[in-house]
Tab-separated table of C-alpha atoms in Angstrom:
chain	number	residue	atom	x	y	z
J	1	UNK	CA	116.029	67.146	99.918
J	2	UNK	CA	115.602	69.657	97.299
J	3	UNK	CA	118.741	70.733	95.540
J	4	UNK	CA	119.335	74.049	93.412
J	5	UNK	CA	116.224	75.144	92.076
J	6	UNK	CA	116.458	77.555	88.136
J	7	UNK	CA	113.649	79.092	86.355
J	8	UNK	CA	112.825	78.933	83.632
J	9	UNK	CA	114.576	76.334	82.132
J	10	UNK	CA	114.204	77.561	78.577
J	11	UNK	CA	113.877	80.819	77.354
J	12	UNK	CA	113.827	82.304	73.999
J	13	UNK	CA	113.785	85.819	73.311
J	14	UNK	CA	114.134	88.640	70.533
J	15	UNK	CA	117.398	90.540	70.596
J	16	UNK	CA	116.763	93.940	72.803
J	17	UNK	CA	114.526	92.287	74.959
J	18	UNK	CA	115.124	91.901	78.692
J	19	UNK	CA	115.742	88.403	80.446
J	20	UNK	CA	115.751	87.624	83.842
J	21	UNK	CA	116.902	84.266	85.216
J	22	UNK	CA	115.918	82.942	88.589
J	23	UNK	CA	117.475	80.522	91.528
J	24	UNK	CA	116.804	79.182	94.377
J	25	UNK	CA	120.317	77.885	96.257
J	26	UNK	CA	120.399	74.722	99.014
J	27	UNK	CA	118.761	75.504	101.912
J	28	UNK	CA	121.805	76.502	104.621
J	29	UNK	CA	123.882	76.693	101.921
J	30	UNK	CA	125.909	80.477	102.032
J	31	UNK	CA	127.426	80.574	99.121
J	32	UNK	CA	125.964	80.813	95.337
J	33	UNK	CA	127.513	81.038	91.824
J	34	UNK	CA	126.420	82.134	88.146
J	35	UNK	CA	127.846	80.384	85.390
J	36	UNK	CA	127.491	80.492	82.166
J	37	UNK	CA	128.164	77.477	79.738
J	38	UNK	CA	129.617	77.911	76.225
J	39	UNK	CA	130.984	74.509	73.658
J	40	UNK	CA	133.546	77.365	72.889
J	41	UNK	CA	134.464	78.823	76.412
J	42	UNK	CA	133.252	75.729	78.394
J	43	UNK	CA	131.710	77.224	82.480
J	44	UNK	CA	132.582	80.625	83.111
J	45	UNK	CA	131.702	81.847	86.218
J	46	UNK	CA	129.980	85.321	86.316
J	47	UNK	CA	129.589	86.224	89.630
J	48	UNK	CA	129.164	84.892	93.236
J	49	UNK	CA	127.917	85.738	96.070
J	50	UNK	CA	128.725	85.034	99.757
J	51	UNK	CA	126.239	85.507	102.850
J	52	UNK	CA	123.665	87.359	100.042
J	53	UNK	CA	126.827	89.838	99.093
J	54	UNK	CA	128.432	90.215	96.019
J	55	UNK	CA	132.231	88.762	96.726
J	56	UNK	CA	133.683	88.643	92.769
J	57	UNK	CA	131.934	90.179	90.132
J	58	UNK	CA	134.964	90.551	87.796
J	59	UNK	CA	133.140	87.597	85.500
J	60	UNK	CA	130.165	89.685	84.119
J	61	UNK	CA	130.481	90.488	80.676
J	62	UNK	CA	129.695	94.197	80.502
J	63	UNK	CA	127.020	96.405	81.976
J	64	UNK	CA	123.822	94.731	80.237
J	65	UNK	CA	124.750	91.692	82.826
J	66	UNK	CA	123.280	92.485	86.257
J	67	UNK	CA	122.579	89.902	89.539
J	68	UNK	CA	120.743	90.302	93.251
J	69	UNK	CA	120.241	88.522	96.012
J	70	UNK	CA	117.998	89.788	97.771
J	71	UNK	CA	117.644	87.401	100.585
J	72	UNK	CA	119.340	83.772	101.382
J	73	UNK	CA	116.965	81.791	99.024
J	74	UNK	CA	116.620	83.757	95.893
J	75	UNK	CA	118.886	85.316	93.442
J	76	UNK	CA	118.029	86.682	89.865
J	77	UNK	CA	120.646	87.277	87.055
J	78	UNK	CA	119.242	89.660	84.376
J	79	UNK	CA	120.350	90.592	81.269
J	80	UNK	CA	119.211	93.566	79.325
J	81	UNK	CA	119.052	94.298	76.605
J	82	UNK	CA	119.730	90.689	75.481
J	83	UNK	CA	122.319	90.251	72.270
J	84	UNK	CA	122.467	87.060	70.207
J	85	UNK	CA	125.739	86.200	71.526
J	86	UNK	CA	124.027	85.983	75.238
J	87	UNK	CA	123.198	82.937	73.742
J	88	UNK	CA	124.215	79.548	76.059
J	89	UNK	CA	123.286	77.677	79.054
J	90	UNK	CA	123.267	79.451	82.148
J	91	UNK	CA	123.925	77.552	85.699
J	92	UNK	CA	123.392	78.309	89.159
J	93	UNK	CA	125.447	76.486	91.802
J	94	UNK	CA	125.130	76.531	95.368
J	95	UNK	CA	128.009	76.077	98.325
J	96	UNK	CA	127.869	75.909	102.027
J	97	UNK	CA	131.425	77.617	103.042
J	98	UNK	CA	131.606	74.888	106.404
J	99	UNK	CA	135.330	74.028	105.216
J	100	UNK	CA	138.504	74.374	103.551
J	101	UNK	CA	137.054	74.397	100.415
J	102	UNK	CA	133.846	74.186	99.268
J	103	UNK	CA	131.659	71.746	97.103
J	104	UNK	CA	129.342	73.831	94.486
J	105	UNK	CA	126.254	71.926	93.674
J	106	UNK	CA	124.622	72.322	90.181
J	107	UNK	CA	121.160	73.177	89.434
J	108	UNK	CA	120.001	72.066	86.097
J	109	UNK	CA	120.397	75.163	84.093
J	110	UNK	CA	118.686	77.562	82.246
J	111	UNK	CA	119.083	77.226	78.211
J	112	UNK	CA	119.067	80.967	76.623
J	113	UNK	CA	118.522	81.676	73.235
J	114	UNK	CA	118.487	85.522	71.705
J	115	UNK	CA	117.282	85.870	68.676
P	1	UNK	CA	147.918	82.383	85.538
P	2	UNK	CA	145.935	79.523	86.927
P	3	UNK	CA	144.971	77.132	84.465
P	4	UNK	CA	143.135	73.515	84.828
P	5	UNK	CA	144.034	71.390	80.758
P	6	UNK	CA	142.004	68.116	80.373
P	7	UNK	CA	142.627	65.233	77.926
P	8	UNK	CA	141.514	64.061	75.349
P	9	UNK	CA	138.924	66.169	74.406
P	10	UNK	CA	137.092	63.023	73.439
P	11	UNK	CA	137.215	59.753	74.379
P	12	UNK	CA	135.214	56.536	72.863
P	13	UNK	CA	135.373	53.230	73.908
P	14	UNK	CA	133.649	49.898	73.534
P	15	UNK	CA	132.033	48.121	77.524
P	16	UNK	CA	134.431	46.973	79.302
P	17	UNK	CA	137.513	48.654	78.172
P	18	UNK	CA	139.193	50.569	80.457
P	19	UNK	CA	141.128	53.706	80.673
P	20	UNK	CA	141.847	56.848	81.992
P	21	UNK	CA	141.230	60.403	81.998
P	22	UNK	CA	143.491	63.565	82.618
P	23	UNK	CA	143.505	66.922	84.498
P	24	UNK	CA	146.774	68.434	84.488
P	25	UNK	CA	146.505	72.170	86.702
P	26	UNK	CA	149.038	74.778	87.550
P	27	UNK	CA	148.071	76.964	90.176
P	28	UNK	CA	149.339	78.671	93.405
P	29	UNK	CA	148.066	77.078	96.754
P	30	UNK	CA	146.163	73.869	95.927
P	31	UNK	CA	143.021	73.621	98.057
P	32	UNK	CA	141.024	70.854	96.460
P	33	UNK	CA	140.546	69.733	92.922
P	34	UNK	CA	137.026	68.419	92.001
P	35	UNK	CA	135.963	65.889	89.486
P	36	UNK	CA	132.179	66.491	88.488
P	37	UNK	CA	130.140	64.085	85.655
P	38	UNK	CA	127.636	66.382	83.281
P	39	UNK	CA	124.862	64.460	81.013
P	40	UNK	CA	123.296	66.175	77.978
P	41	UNK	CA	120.935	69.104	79.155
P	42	UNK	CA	121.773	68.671	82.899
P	43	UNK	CA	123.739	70.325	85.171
P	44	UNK	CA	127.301	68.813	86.735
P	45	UNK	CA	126.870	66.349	89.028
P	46	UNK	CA	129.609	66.343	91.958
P	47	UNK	CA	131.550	62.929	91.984
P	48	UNK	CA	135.164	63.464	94.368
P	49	UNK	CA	136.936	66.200	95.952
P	50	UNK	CA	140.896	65.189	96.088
P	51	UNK	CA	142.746	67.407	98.503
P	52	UNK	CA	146.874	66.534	98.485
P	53	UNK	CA	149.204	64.680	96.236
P	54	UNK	CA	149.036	60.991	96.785
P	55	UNK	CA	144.773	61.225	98.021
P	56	UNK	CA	142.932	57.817	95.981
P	57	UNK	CA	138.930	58.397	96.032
P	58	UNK	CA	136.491	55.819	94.099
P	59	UNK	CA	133.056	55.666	93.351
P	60	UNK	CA	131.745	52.418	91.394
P	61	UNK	CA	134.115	51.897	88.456
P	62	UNK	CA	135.538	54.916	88.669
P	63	UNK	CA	138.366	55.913	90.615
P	64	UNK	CA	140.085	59.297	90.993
P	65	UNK	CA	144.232	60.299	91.716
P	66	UNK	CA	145.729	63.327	92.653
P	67	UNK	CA	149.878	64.278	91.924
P	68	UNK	CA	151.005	67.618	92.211
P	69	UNK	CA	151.058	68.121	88.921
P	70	UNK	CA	147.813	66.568	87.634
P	71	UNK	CA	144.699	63.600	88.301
P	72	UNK	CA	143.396	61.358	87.011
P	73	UNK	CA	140.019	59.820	86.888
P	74	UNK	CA	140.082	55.775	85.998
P	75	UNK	CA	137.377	54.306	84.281
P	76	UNK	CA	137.307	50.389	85.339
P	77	UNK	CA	135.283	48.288	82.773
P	78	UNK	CA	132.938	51.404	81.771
P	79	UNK	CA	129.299	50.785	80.889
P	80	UNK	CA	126.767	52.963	78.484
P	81	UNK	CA	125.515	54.307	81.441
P	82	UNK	CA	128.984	56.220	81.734
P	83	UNK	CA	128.941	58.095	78.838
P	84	UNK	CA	128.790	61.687	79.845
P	85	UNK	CA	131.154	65.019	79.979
P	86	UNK	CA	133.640	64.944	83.335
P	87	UNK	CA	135.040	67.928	83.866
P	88	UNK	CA	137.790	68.941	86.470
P	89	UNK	CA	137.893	71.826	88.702
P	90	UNK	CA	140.352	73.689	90.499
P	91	UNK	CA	140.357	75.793	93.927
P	92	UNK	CA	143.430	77.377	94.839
P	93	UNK	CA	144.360	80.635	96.722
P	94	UNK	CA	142.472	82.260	98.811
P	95	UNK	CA	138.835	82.417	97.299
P	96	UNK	CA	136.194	80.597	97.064
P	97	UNK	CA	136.126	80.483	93.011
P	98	UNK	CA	136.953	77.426	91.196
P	99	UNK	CA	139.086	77.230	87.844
P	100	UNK	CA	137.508	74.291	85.673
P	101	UNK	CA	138.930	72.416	82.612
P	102	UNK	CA	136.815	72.221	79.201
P	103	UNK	CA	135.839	68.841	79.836
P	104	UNK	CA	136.245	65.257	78.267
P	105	UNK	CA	133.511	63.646	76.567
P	106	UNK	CA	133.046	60.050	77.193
P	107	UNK	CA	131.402	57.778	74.507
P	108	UNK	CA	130.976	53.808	75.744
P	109	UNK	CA	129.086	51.670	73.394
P	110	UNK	CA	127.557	48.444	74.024
């Protein structure tokens, strides 16, 4: 079975310049989460999503960060214009909200580097 | 505020040598705390959900405890192949949103 799905899974880019991640959650899974890895700040979470709506947003750095879902399999996290210190390892994880609480699987990442 | 503290930072032992990790958390309504294993350039991999003081989970050689103050995650007779970053992770109150620690990094040499 797959599991969470991330593309591309390196991207380097000139400051200015407009990025757009990509994800693809566990099938029947309802729930998805951005993240964003830092050695200094460790996983952040950005924003998630519940059912394809936004629930918690309050994560996103500032306007230039901006995230869809436009359907139950796909959900894009863009940043623009991109800044050097966009710079880390962005994750996608992927819940299904059956229970009490919820187990978020991983996908492997995206690494980001701005220029 | 919520907050999940793990320790030590690092952590390097020789095969074979046990010992333990630690997650202490204090947060308001304890739903589930999560221990997860991350290798270089991958994502975290999900390893145990612990749900209420006193819950045991294990896995291979490792085995996880919850109090209500903190867990810990035992490494029995560790192997290479356990060297990675755990981190611990927190869900509390009524979201779904977890609250994770910074991680220990696990060194076992041969």
């Amino acid at each position: 079975d797959a599991g969470v799905i991330q593309s591309p899974r390196h991207e380097v880019t000139e400051m200015g310049q407009e990025v757009t991640l990509r994800c693809k959650p566990i099938s029947g899974h309802n729930s998805l989460f951005w993240y964003r890895q830092t050695m200094m700040r460790g996983l952040e979470l950005l924003i998630y999503f519940n059912n394809n709506v936004p629930i918690d947003d309050s994560g996103m750095p500032e306007d230039r960060f901006s995230a869809k879902m436009p359907n139950a399999s796909f959900s894009t996290l863009k940043i623009q214009p991109s800044e050097p210190r966009d710079s880390a390892v962005y994750f996608c994880a992927s819940s299904s909200t059956s229970g009490w609480v919820d187990t978020q699987y991983f996908g492997p990442g995206t690494r980001l580097t701005v220029l | 505020e919520d907050q999940v503290t793990q320790s030590p930072e690092a952590l390097r032992l020789q095969e074979g040598e046990s010992s333990s990790l630690n997650c202490s958390y204090t947060v308001s309504g304890l739903r589930g705390l999560f221990w997860y294993r991350q290798d270089p350039g991958k994502g975290p991999e999900f390893l145990f959900t612990l749900y209420s003081a006193g819950e045991e989970k294990e896995k291979e050689r490792l085995k996880a405890t919850l109090t209500k103050k903190e867990s810990f995650l035992h490494i029995t007779a560790p192997k290479p192949e356990d060297s990675a970053t755990y981190l611990c992770a927190v869900g509390a109150g009524n979201n779904r949103k977890l609250i994770w620690g910074l991680g220990t990094s696990l060194a076992v040499n041969p």
